[in-house]
Amino acid sequence: MSLKPYNDLKTHLKSRYGEPVHRVPLDAGFSCPHKVNGKGGCIYCDSSGSGFTVDSTLSLREQLESRMEFLRKKGIRKFMAYFQANSNTFAPVKKLRQLYREVIVDDVVILDISTRPDLVSDEVLDLLEEFTSDVDVILELGLQSINPNTIKTINRGHTLSHFIDSVLRIKKRRINLVVHMISNLPWDTEEDVAEAARLISVLGIDGVKLHSLYVVKGTELARMYEAGEVKIGSVDEFLERVVVFLEHLDWRVIVHRLVSDPPNEGTMFGNWGMSKIKLLNMLERKMIIEGRYQGSKALFYRSGSEKSDRGKSEESPDSMGRGAG
């Protein structure tokens, strides 16, 4: 069990694999259909597609192996190949198979694919399930908010029902599912945040990545921010929203992230001028002092209880989460 007041990924991976697993971000050159179809993309997304800066002139295998070589010198021996930037299922299945297969090498124990809820066909799921005989497979879906008005305002280009449809189909597979949410969207309320945690819990989603909203130059959000059309709440409001989310989240859901890591260049607003580590420390301190923890207000419908089953709901160490298989 995690010693933190939430079910953190680092502890889970060490339990699952017996040692730390390090994520290696990869850039396969994917784009996003929501950008190229003339609809402009999400208001906060820049040209990088929310990915780390990597040398995309290198092949995927070269990107992976160069980073693995560096990390091995630090004692890391197991890795997660992470297709991060843009929509990593936005290509024909034949091409996807070739790209994914390229990074299934010795010491890679997880294949992690990030994409949109409306880009998850049954053919893509068939493909991903092929790889589960070699590695654990994680599929990450961006949702950001459950509020239909907010989803429209941030120009996600899909609906909540798109997301739920994809979740229901993914949960029939041997694929671990992670959802991305932004905790402090100005158009959301605290109740929206709590309800998002409830929805994630009852759908049996395996993991969650929470982000703190930041503003990058050249985006529609940057224009709105400069024009005074959007105001980002205080750090105290952000921390409270994250805690409320975690309180209503089933303890079995693995927390992959709680705070964003804004880019070093081009950021107009990010994390209230604080480091990611400082915000995490503030968050954990707040939870401990106030006696609040993940799942303390979660609903367990099958037992008819509104109290957390934290001690009874741990996933077994041989499972990535609650997905099939």
Coordinates of C-alpha atoms in Angstrom, one line a residue:
M1 CA 0.0 0.0 0.0
S2 CA 1.2 3.5 -0.8
L3 CA 2.4 5.6 2.2
K4 CA 1.1 8.7 0.5
P5 CA -2.5 9.8 1.0
Y6 CA -3.2 8.6 -2.6
N7 CA -2.5 5.5 -4.7
D8 CA 0.6 6.8 -6.5
L9 CA 2.1 5.3 -9.7
K10 CA 5.7 5.0 -8.4
T11 CA 4.7 2.8 -5.6
H12 CA 2.4 0.7 -7.8
L13 CA 5.1 0.1 -10.5
K14 CA 7.6 -0.9 -7.9
S15 CA 5.1 -3.4 -6.5
R16 CA 4.2 -4.7 -9.9
Y17 CA 7.7 -5.1 -11.4
G18 CA 9.8 -5.4 -8.2
E19 CA 11.8 -2.3 -9.1
P20 CA 11.4 1.3 -10.5
V21 CA 10.1 1.7 -14.1
H22 CA 11.0 4.8 -16.0
R23 CA 8.8 6.5 -18.6
V24 CA 10.5 7.3 -21.9
P25 CA 8.6 9.9 -24.0
L26 CA 8.6 9.2 -27.8
D27 CA 7.7 11.3 -30.8
A28 CA 6.4 9.3 -33.7
G29 CA 5.5 12.3 -35.8
F30 CA 1.8 12.0 -35.3
S31 CA -0.5 15.0 -35.7
C32 CA -4.0 15.5 -34.3
P33 CA -7.2 15.4 -36.5
H34 CA -8.7 18.1 -34.5
K35 CA -5.9 20.4 -35.5
V36 CA -5.7 19.4 -39.2
N37 CA -9.4 19.5 -39.9
G38 CA -9.6 23.3 -39.7
K39 CA -11.2 23.3 -36.2
G40 CA -8.1 24.7 -34.5
G41 CA -7.6 22.1 -31.8
C42 CA -8.0 22.5 -28.1
I43 CA -7.6 26.1 -26.9
Y44 CA -4.6 25.3 -24.6
C45 CA -2.7 23.0 -27.0
D46 CA 0.4 24.4 -28.8
S47 CA 2.2 23.0 -31.8
S48 CA 4.1 20.4 -29.8
G49 CA 0.8 18.6 -29.0
S50 CA 1.5 18.6 -25.2
G51 CA 4.6 16.5 -25.6
F52 CA 8.2 16.7 -24.3
T53 CA 10.9 18.0 -26.6
V54 CA 12.6 15.0 -28.1
D55 CA 14.8 14.7 -31.2
S56 CA 12.1 13.6 -33.7
T57 CA 14.8 13.3 -36.4
L58 CA 15.8 10.1 -34.7
S59 CA 13.9 6.9 -35.4
L60 CA 11.7 5.6 -32.6
R61 CA 14.2 2.9 -31.8
E62 CA 17.0 5.5 -31.6
Q63 CA 15.0 7.8 -29.4
L64 CA 14.2 4.9 -27.1
E65 CA 17.6 3.3 -26.9
S66 CA 19.5 6.6 -26.4
R67 CA 17.3 7.5 -23.4
M68 CA 17.5 3.9 -22.0
E69 CA 21.3 4.0 -22.3
F70 CA 21.4 7.2 -20.3
L71 CA 19.0 5.9 -17.6
R72 CA 20.8 2.6 -17.2
K73 CA 23.8 4.6 -16.0
K74 CA 21.5 5.8 -13.2
G75 CA 20.6 2.2 -12.3
I76 CA 17.2 2.1 -14.1
R77 CA 16.6 -1.3 -15.7
K78 CA 12.9 -1.3 -16.7
F79 CA 11.1 1.1 -19.0
M80 CA 7.8 2.3 -20.3
A81 CA 7.7 3.3 -24.0
Y82 CA 5.4 6.3 -24.0
F83 CA 3.9 7.6 -27.2
Q84 CA 2.9 11.1 -25.9
A85 CA 2.7 14.0 -28.3
N86 CA -0.5 14.5 -30.3
S87 CA -2.9 11.6 -31.1
N88 CA -1.0 8.4 -31.3
T89 CA -3.6 6.3 -32.9
F90 CA -4.1 8.7 -35.8
A91 CA -2.8 6.5 -38.6
P92 CA -3.8 3.3 -40.5
V93 CA -3.5 0.2 -38.3
K94 CA -0.8 -1.3 -40.5
K95 CA 1.4 1.8 -39.8
L96 CA 0.5 1.7 -36.1
R97 CA 1.6 -1.9 -35.8
Q98 CA 4.9 -1.1 -37.3
L99 CA 5.5 1.9 -35.0
Y100 CA 4.5 0.1 -31.8
R101 CA 6.4 -3.0 -32.6
E102 CA 9.6 -0.9 -33.1
V103 CA 9.7 -0.1 -29.4
I104 CA 9.0 -3.6 -28.0
V105 CA 12.6 -4.4 -27.0
D106 CA 14.3 -6.0 -24.0
D107 CA 13.6 -4.2 -20.7
V108 CA 10.5 -2.4 -22.0
V109 CA 7.7 -3.7 -19.8
I110 CA 4.9 -1.2 -20.7
L111 CA 3.6 0.2 -24.0
D112 CA 1.8 3.4 -23.3
I113 CA -0.3 5.1 -26.0
S114 CA -1.9 8.6 -25.6
T115 CA -4.8 9.6 -27.8
R116 CA -8.3 11.0 -28.1
P117 CA -11.6 9.3 -27.2
D118 CA -12.9 9.6 -30.7
L119 CA -9.8 7.9 -32.2
V120 CA -10.3 4.5 -30.6
S121 CA -11.7 2.1 -33.2
D122 CA -12.2 -1.6 -32.5
E123 CA -9.5 -2.2 -35.0
V124 CA -7.0 -0.2 -32.9
L125 CA -8.1 -2.0 -29.8
D126 CA -7.6 -5.3 -31.6
L127 CA -4.0 -4.2 -32.4
L128 CA -3.2 -3.0 -28.9
E129 CA -4.5 -6.3 -27.5
E130 CA -2.0 -8.1 -29.7
F131 CA 0.9 -6.6 -27.7
T132 CA -0.5 -7.7 -24.3
S133 CA 1.3 -11.0 -24.7
D134 CA 4.6 -9.2 -24.7
V135 CA 4.1 -6.2 -22.4
D136 CA 1.5 -4.4 -20.3
V137 CA -0.5 -2.0 -22.5
I138 CA -1.8 1.4 -21.3
L139 CA -4.1 3.5 -23.4
E140 CA -4.5 7.1 -22.3
L141 CA -7.5 9.2 -23.2
G142 CA -7.8 13.0 -22.9
L143 CA -11.1 14.1 -21.4
Q144 CA -10.1 17.1 -19.2
S145 CA -13.7 17.9 -18.0
I146 CA -17.0 16.1 -17.7
N147 CA -19.0 19.4 -18.0
P148 CA -20.4 19.5 -21.6
N149 CA -20.2 23.3 -21.7
T150 CA -16.6 23.2 -20.6
I151 CA -15.8 20.5 -23.2
K152 CA -17.2 22.8 -25.8
T153 CA -15.5 26.0 -24.5
I154 CA -12.1 24.4 -24.5
N155 CA -12.8 23.1 -28.0
R156 CA -12.2 19.4 -27.4
G157 CA -14.0 18.4 -30.5
H158 CA -15.7 15.4 -28.9
T159 CA -18.4 14.8 -26.3
L160 CA -18.7 13.1 -23.0
S161 CA -20.6 10.3 -24.7
H162 CA -17.7 9.7 -27.1
F163 CA -15.5 9.2 -24.0
I164 CA -17.9 6.8 -22.3
D165 CA -18.4 4.8 -25.5
S166 CA -14.6 4.3 -25.8
V167 CA -14.2 3.4 -22.1
L168 CA -16.9 0.7 -22.3
R169 CA -15.2 -0.9 -25.3
I170 CA -11.7 -0.6 -23.8
K171 CA -12.8 -2.2 -20.5
K172 CA -13.7 -5.4 -22.4
R173 CA -10.0 -5.8 -23.4
R174 CA -6.7 -6.6 -21.7
I175 CA -5.8 -3.0 -21.8
N176 CA -5.2 -0.6 -18.9
L177 CA -7.0 2.7 -19.2
V178 CA -5.9 6.1 -18.0
V179 CA -7.8 9.3 -18.3
H180 CA -6.5 12.9 -18.4
M181 CA -8.3 15.7 -16.5
I182 CA -7.5 19.4 -15.8
S183 CA -8.3 20.2 -12.2
N184 CA -8.7 23.9 -12.4
L185 CA -10.5 24.8 -15.6
P186 CA -12.1 28.2 -14.9
W187 CA -15.4 27.0 -16.4
D188 CA -15.7 24.0 -14.1
T189 CA -17.0 24.0 -10.5
E190 CA -15.8 22.0 -7.5
E191 CA -18.8 19.8 -7.9
D192 CA -17.8 19.1 -11.6
V193 CA -14.4 17.9 -10.2
A194 CA -16.0 15.7 -7.6
E195 CA -18.5 14.2 -10.2
A196 CA -15.5 13.5 -12.6
A197 CA -13.9 11.4 -9.9
R198 CA -17.2 9.6 -9.3
L199 CA -17.6 8.9 -13.0
I200 CA -14.0 7.6 -13.3
S201 CA -14.6 5.3 -10.3
V202 CA -17.8 3.8 -11.4
L203 CA -16.5 3.2 -15.0
G204 CA -13.7 1.1 -13.5
I205 CA -11.0 3.3 -15.1
D206 CA -7.5 2.1 -14.0
G207 CA -5.6 5.3 -13.7
V208 CA -5.8 9.1 -13.8
K209 CA -3.5 12.0 -14.8
L210 CA -4.5 15.3 -13.3
H211 CA -3.1 18.5 -14.8
S212 CA -2.8 22.1 -13.6
L213 CA -3.9 24.5 -16.3
Y214 CA -1.1 26.5 -17.8
V215 CA -1.0 29.1 -20.6
V216 CA 1.5 28.8 -23.6
K217 CA 2.1 31.6 -26.1
G218 CA 0.5 31.1 -29.5
T219 CA -2.6 29.3 -28.2
E220 CA -6.2 30.5 -28.2
L221 CA -6.0 30.3 -24.4
A222 CA -3.1 32.7 -24.5
R223 CA -5.2 35.2 -26.5
M224 CA -8.1 34.8 -24.1
Y225 CA -5.7 35.2 -21.1
E226 CA -4.1 38.4 -22.4
A227 CA -7.6 39.8 -23.3
G228 CA -8.8 39.2 -19.7
E229 CA -11.4 36.7 -21.0
V230 CA -10.3 34.0 -18.6
K231 CA -9.0 34.2 -15.1
I232 CA -7.2 31.3 -13.5
G233 CA -8.0 30.7 -9.8
S234 CA -5.5 30.8 -6.9
V235 CA -3.2 28.1 -5.9
D236 CA -5.3 27.4 -2.8
E237 CA -8.3 26.9 -5.0
F238 CA -6.3 24.5 -7.2
L239 CA -5.1 22.5 -4.2
E240 CA -8.6 22.2 -2.8
R241 CA -10.0 21.0 -6.1
V242 CA -7.3 18.3 -6.4
V243 CA -8.1 17.1 -2.8
V244 CA -11.8 17.0 -3.5
F245 CA -11.2 15.0 -6.6
L246 CA -9.0 12.5 -4.8
E247 CA -11.5 12.2 -1.9
H248 CA -14.2 11.1 -4.3
L249 CA -11.9 8.8 -6.3
D250 CA -12.0 5.0 -5.7
W251 CA -8.7 4.1 -3.9
R252 CA -8.0 1.4 -6.5
V253 CA -7.5 4.0 -9.2
I254 CA -3.8 4.6 -9.7
V255 CA -2.7 8.3 -9.7
H256 CA -0.2 8.8 -12.5
R257 CA 0.1 12.6 -12.1
L258 CA -1.3 15.4 -10.0
V259 CA 0.4 18.6 -11.3
S260 CA 1.5 19.7 -14.8
D261 CA 5.1 20.3 -15.8
P262 CA 4.9 23.4 -18.0
P263 CA 7.5 23.9 -20.8
N264 CA 10.5 26.0 -19.9
E265 CA 9.9 28.3 -22.9
G266 CA 6.8 30.2 -24.0
T267 CA 4.8 29.7 -20.8
M268 CA 2.8 32.8 -19.9
F269 CA 1.3 31.3 -16.8
G270 CA 2.3 28.1 -15.1
N271 CA 1.9 26.7 -11.6
W272 CA 1.7 30.1 -10.0
G273 CA 5.4 30.5 -10.4
M274 CA 6.2 27.4 -8.3
S275 CA 8.0 24.2 -9.2
K276 CA 6.0 21.0 -9.7
I277 CA 7.7 19.5 -6.7
K278 CA 6.8 22.4 -4.4
L279 CA 3.1 22.1 -5.4
L280 CA 3.1 18.4 -4.8
N281 CA 4.6 18.9 -1.4
M282 CA 2.0 21.5 -0.6
L283 CA -0.8 19.2 -1.7
E284 CA 0.4 16.2 0.3
R285 CA 1.0 18.4 3.4
K286 CA -2.6 19.8 3.1
M287 CA -4.0 16.3 2.8
I288 CA -2.1 14.9 5.8
I289 CA -2.8 17.9 8.1
E290 CA -6.5 17.9 7.2
G291 CA -6.8 14.1 7.4
R292 CA -8.0 13.7 3.9
Y293 CA -7.1 10.9 1.5
Q294 CA -8.0 9.2 -1.8
G295 CA -11.3 7.4 -1.6
S296 CA -12.4 8.9 1.8
K297 CA -15.7 10.0 0.2
A298 CA -15.9 7.5 -2.7
L299 CA -19.1 5.7 -3.3
F300 CA -19.0 1.9 -3.3
Y301 CA -22.3 1.2 -5.0
R302 CA -22.2 -2.6 -4.9
S303 CA -21.8 -2.5 -1.1
G304 CA -24.2 0.3 -0.6
S305 CA -21.5 2.2 1.3
E306 CA -20.4 5.8 1.1
K307 CA -17.2 5.1 3.0
S308 CA -13.8 4.2 1.6
D309 CA -12.8 0.5 1.4
R310 CA -9.2 1.6 1.1
G311 CA -7.8 -1.3 3.1
K312 CA -9.9 -3.9 1.2
S313 CA -9.7 -2.6 -2.4
E314 CA -6.0 -2.9 -3.2
E315 CA -5.3 -4.5 -6.6
S316 CA -3.2 -7.6 -6.6
P317 CA 0.5 -7.0 -7.3
D318 CA 0.4 -8.9 -10.6
S319 CA -2.2 -6.5 -12.0
M320 CA -1.7 -3.1 -13.6
G321 CA -5.1 -2.0 -12.3
R322 CA -8.7 -3.1 -12.7
G323 CA -8.7 -3.8 -16.5
A324 CA -9.7 -7.1 -18.0
G325 CA -7.0 -9.7 -17.8

